[in-house]
PDB file of C-alpha atoms in Angstrom:
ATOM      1  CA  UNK D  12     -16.811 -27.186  29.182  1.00  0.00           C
ATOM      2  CA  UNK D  13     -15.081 -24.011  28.778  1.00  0.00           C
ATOM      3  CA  UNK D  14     -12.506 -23.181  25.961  1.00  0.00           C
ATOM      4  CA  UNK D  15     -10.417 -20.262  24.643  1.00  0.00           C
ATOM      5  CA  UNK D  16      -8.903 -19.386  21.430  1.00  0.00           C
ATOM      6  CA  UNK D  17      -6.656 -16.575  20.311  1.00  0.00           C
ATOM      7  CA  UNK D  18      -5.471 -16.056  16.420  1.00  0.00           C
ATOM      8  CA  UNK D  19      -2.978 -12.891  15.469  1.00  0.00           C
ATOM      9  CA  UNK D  20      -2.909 -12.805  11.571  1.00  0.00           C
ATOM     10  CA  UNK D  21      -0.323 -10.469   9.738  1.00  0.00           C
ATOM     11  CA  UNK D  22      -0.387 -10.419   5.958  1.00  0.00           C
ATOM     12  CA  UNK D  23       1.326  -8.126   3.757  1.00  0.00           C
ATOM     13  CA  UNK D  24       0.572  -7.784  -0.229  1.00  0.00           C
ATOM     14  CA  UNK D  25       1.443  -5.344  -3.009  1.00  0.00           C
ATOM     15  CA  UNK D  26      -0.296  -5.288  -6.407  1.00  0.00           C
ATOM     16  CA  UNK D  27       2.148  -4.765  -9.563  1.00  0.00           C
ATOM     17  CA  UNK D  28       0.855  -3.155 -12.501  1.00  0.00           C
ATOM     18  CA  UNK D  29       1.743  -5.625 -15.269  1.00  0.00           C
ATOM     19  CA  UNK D  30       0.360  -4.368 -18.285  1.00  0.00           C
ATOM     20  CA  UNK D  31      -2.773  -2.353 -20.217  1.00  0.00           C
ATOM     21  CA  UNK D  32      -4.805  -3.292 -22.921  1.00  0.00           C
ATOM     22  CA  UNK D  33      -7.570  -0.278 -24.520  1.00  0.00           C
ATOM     23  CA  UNK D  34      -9.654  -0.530 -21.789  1.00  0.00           C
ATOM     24  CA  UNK D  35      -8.505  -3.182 -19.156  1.00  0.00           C
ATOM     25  CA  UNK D  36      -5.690  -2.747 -16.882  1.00  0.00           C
ATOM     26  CA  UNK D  37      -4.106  -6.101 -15.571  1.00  0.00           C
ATOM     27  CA  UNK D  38      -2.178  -6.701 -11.852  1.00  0.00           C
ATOM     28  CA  UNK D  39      -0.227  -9.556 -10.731  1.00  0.00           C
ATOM     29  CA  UNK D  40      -0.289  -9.463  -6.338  1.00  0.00           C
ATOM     30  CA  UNK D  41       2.082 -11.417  -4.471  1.00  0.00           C
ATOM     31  CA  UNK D  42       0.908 -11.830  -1.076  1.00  0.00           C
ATOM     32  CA  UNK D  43       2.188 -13.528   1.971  1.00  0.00           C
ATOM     33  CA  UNK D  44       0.542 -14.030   5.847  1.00  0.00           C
ATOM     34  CA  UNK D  45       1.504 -15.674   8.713  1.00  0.00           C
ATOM     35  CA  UNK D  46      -1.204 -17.256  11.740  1.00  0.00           C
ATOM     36  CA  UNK D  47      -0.429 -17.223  15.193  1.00  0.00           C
ATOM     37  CA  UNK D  48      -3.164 -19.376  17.174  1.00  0.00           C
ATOM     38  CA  UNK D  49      -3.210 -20.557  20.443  1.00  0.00           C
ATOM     39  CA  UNK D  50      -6.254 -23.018  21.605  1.00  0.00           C
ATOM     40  CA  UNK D  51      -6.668 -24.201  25.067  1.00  0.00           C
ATOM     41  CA  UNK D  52      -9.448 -26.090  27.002  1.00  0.00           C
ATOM     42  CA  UNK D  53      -9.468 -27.553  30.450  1.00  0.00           C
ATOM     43  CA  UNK D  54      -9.340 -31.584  31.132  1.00  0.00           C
ATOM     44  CA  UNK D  55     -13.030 -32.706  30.325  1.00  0.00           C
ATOM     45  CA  UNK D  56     -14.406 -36.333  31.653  1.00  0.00           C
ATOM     46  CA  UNK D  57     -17.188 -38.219  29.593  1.00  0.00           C
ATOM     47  CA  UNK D  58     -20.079 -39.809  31.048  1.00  0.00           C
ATOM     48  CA  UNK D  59     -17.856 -42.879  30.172  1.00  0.00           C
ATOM     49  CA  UNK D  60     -15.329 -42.104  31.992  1.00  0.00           C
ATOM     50  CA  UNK D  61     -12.873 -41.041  29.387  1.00  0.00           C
ATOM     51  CA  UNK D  62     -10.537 -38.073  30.102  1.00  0.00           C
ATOM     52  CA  UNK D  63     -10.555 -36.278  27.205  1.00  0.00           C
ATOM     53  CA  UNK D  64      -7.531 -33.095  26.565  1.00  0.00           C
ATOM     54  CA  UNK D  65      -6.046 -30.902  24.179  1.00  0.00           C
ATOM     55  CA  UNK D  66      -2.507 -32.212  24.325  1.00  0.00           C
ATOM     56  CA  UNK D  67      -1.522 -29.610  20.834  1.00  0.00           C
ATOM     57  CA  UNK D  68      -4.186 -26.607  20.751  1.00  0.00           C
ATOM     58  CA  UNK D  69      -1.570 -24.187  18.645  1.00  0.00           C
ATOM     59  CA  UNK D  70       1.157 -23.254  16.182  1.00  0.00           C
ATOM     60  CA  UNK D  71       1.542 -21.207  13.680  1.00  0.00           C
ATOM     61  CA  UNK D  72       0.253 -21.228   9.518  1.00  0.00           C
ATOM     62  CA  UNK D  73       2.105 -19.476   6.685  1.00  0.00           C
ATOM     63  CA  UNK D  74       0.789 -18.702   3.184  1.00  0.00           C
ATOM     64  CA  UNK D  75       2.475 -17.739   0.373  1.00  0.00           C
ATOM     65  CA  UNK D  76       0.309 -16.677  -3.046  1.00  0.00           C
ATOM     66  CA  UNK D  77      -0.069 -14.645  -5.795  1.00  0.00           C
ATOM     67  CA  UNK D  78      -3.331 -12.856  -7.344  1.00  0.00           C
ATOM     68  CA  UNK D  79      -3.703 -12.446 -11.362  1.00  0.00           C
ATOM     69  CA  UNK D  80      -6.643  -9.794 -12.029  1.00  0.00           C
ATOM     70  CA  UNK D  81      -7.687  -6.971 -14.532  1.00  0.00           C
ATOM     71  CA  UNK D  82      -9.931  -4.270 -13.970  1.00  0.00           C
ATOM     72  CA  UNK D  83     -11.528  -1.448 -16.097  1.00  0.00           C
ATOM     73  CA  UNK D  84      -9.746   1.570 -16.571  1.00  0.00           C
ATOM     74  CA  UNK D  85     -12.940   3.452 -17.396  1.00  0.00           C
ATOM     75  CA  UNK D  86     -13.848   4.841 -13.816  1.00  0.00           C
ATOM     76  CA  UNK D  87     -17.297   5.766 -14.644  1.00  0.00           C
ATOM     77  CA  UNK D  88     -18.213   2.496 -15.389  1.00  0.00           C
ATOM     78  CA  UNK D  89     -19.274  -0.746 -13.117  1.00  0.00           C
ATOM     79  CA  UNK D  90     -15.792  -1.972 -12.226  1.00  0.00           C
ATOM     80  CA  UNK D  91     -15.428  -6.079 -12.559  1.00  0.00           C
ATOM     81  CA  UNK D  92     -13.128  -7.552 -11.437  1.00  0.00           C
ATOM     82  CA  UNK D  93     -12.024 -11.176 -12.070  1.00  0.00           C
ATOM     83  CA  UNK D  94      -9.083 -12.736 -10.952  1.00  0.00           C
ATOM     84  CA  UNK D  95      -7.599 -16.025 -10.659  1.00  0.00           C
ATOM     85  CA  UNK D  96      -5.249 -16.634  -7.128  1.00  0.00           C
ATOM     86  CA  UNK D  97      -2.988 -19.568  -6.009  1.00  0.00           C
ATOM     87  CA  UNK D  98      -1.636 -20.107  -2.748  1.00  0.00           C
ATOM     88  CA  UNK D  99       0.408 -22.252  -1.196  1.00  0.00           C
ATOM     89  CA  UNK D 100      -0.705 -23.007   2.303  1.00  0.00           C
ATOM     90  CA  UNK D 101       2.002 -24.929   5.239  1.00  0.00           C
ATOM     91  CA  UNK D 102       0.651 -25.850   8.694  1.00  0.00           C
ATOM     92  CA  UNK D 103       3.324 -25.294  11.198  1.00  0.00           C
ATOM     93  CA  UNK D 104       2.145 -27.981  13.744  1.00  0.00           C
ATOM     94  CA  UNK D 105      -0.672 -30.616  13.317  1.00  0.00           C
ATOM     95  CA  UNK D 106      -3.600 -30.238  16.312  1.00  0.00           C
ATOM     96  CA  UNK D 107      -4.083 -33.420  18.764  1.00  0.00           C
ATOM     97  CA  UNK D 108      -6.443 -34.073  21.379  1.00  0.00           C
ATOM     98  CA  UNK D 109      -5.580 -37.265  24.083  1.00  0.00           C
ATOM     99  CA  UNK D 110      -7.859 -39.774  25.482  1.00  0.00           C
ATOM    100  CA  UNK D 111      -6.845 -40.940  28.764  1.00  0.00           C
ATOM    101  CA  UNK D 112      -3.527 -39.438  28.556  1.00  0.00           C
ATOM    102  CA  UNK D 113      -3.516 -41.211  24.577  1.00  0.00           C
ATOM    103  CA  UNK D 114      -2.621 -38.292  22.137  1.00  0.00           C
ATOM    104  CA  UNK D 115      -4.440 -38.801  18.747  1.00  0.00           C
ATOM    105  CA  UNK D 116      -2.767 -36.056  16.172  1.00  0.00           C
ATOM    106  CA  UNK D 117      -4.965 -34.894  13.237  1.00  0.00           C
ATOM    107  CA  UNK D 118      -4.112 -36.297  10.201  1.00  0.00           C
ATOM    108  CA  UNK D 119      -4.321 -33.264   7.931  1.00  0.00           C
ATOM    109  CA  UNK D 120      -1.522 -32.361   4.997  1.00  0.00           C
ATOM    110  CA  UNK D 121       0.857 -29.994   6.576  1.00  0.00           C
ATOM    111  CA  UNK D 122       1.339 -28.327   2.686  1.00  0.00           C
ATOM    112  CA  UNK D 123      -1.470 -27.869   1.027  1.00  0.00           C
ATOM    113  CA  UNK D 124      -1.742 -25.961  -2.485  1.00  0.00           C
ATOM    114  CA  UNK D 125      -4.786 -23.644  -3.407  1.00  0.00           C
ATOM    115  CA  UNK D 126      -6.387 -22.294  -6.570  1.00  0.00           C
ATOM    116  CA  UNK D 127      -9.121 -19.957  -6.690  1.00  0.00           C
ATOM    117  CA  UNK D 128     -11.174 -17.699  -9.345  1.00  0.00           C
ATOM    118  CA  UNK D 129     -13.818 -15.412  -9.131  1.00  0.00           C
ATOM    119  CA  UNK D 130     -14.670 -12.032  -9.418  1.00  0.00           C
ATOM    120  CA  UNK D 131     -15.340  -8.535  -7.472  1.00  0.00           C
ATOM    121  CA  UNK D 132     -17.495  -6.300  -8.670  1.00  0.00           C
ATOM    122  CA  UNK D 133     -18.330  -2.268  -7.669  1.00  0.00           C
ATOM    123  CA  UNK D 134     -21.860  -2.179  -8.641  1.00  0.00           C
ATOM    124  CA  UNK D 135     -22.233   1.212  -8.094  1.00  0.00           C
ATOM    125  CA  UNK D 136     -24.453   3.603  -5.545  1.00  0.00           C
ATOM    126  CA  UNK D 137     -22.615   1.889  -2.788  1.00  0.00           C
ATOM    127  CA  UNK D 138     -23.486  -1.508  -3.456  1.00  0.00           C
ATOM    128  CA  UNK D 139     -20.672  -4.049  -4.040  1.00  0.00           C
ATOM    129  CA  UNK D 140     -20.192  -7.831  -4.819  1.00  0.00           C
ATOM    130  CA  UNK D 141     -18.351 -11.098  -4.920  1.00  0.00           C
ATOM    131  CA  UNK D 142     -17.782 -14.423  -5.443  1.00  0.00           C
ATOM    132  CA  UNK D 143     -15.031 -17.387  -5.685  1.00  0.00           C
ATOM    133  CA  UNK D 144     -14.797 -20.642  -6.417  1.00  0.00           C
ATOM    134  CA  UNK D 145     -11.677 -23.042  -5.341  1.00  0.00           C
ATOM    135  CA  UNK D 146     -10.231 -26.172  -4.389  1.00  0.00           C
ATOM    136  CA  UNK D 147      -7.403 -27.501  -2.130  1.00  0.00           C
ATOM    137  CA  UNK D 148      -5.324 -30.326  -2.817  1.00  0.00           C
ATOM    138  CA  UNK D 149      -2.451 -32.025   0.037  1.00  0.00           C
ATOM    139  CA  UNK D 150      -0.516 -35.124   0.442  1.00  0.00           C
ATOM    140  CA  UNK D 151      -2.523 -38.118   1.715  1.00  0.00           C
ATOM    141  CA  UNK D 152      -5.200 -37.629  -1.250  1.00  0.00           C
ATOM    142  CA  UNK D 153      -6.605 -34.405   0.732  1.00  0.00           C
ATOM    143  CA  UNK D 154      -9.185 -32.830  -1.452  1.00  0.00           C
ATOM    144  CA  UNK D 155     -11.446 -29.824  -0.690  1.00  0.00           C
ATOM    145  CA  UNK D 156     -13.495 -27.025  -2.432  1.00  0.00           C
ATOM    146  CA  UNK D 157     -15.315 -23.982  -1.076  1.00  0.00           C
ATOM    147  CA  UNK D 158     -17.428 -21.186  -2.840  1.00  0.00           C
ATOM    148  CA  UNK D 159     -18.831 -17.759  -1.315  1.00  0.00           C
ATOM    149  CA  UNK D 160     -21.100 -15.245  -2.809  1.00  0.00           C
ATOM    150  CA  UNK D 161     -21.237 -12.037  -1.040  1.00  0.00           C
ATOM    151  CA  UNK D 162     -22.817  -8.443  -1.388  1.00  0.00           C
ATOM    152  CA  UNK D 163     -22.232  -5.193   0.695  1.00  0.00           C
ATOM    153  CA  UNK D 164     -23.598  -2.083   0.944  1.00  0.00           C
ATOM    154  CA  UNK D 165     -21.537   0.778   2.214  1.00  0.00           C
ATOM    155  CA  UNK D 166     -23.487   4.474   2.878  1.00  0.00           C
TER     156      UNK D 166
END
């Protein structure tokens, strides 16, 4: 069983300074990307006997959001950054597989509305950090959540 995937992402975003406070600087960033993928996998035949197909391996995904977040304006310092994002997320075309020549569609939300927080953080000497926490929420009672903790070090 062999398949292929391809996925072209473009996304475009510009960060508006929206105010200052003594120390704090504070952005709003609307940001919008659209997904091209393209999935495809040859006919496949169970032990069963049950042809099994991609009859919709592609489309195309939009997002539109926005990014709230502040930021120290004291550049000698560790610079934190939380922020607070929200994202509206529309699947172009819903994937489907067939079963003896039976197409069974995925039954996923084609809108589905995001809100994250978190925070980056420059931690100095190179070493960076980050973290989020968010749900997702569609039609159909479609619930999810995710969180990722990350660190980097650049030299």
């Amino acid at each position: 069983y062999k398949s292929k995937n391809w996925t072209a992402s473009l996304e475009s975003g510009y960060a508006f300074d929206i105010g200052h406070s003594a120390n704090r600087a504070w952005y709003i960033e609307p940001e919008a990307q659209v997904i091209f993928n393209r999935y495809h996998a040859p006919k496949h035949v169970e032990a069963n006997g049950t042809e099994v197909s991609v009859a919709q391996g592609g489309g195309v995904t939009t997002r539109l959001g926005a990014r709230l977040y502040t930021r120290e304006l004291d550049m000698n310092q560790n610079r934190v950054q939380p922020f607070i994002e929200t994202n509206w997320w529309h699947n172009g075309q819903a994937q489907a597989v067939a079963f003896n020549g039976e197409q069974q569609a995925a039954q996923t939300a084609k809108d589905i509305f995001e809100v994250k927080a978190g925070v980056q953080a420059e931690l100095g000497k190179g070493w960076a950090g980050w973290g989020h926490a968010g749900v997702q929420m569609g039609a159909g009672h479609q619930r999810g959540g995710e969180a990722q903790v990350g660190v980097k070090y650049s030299w």
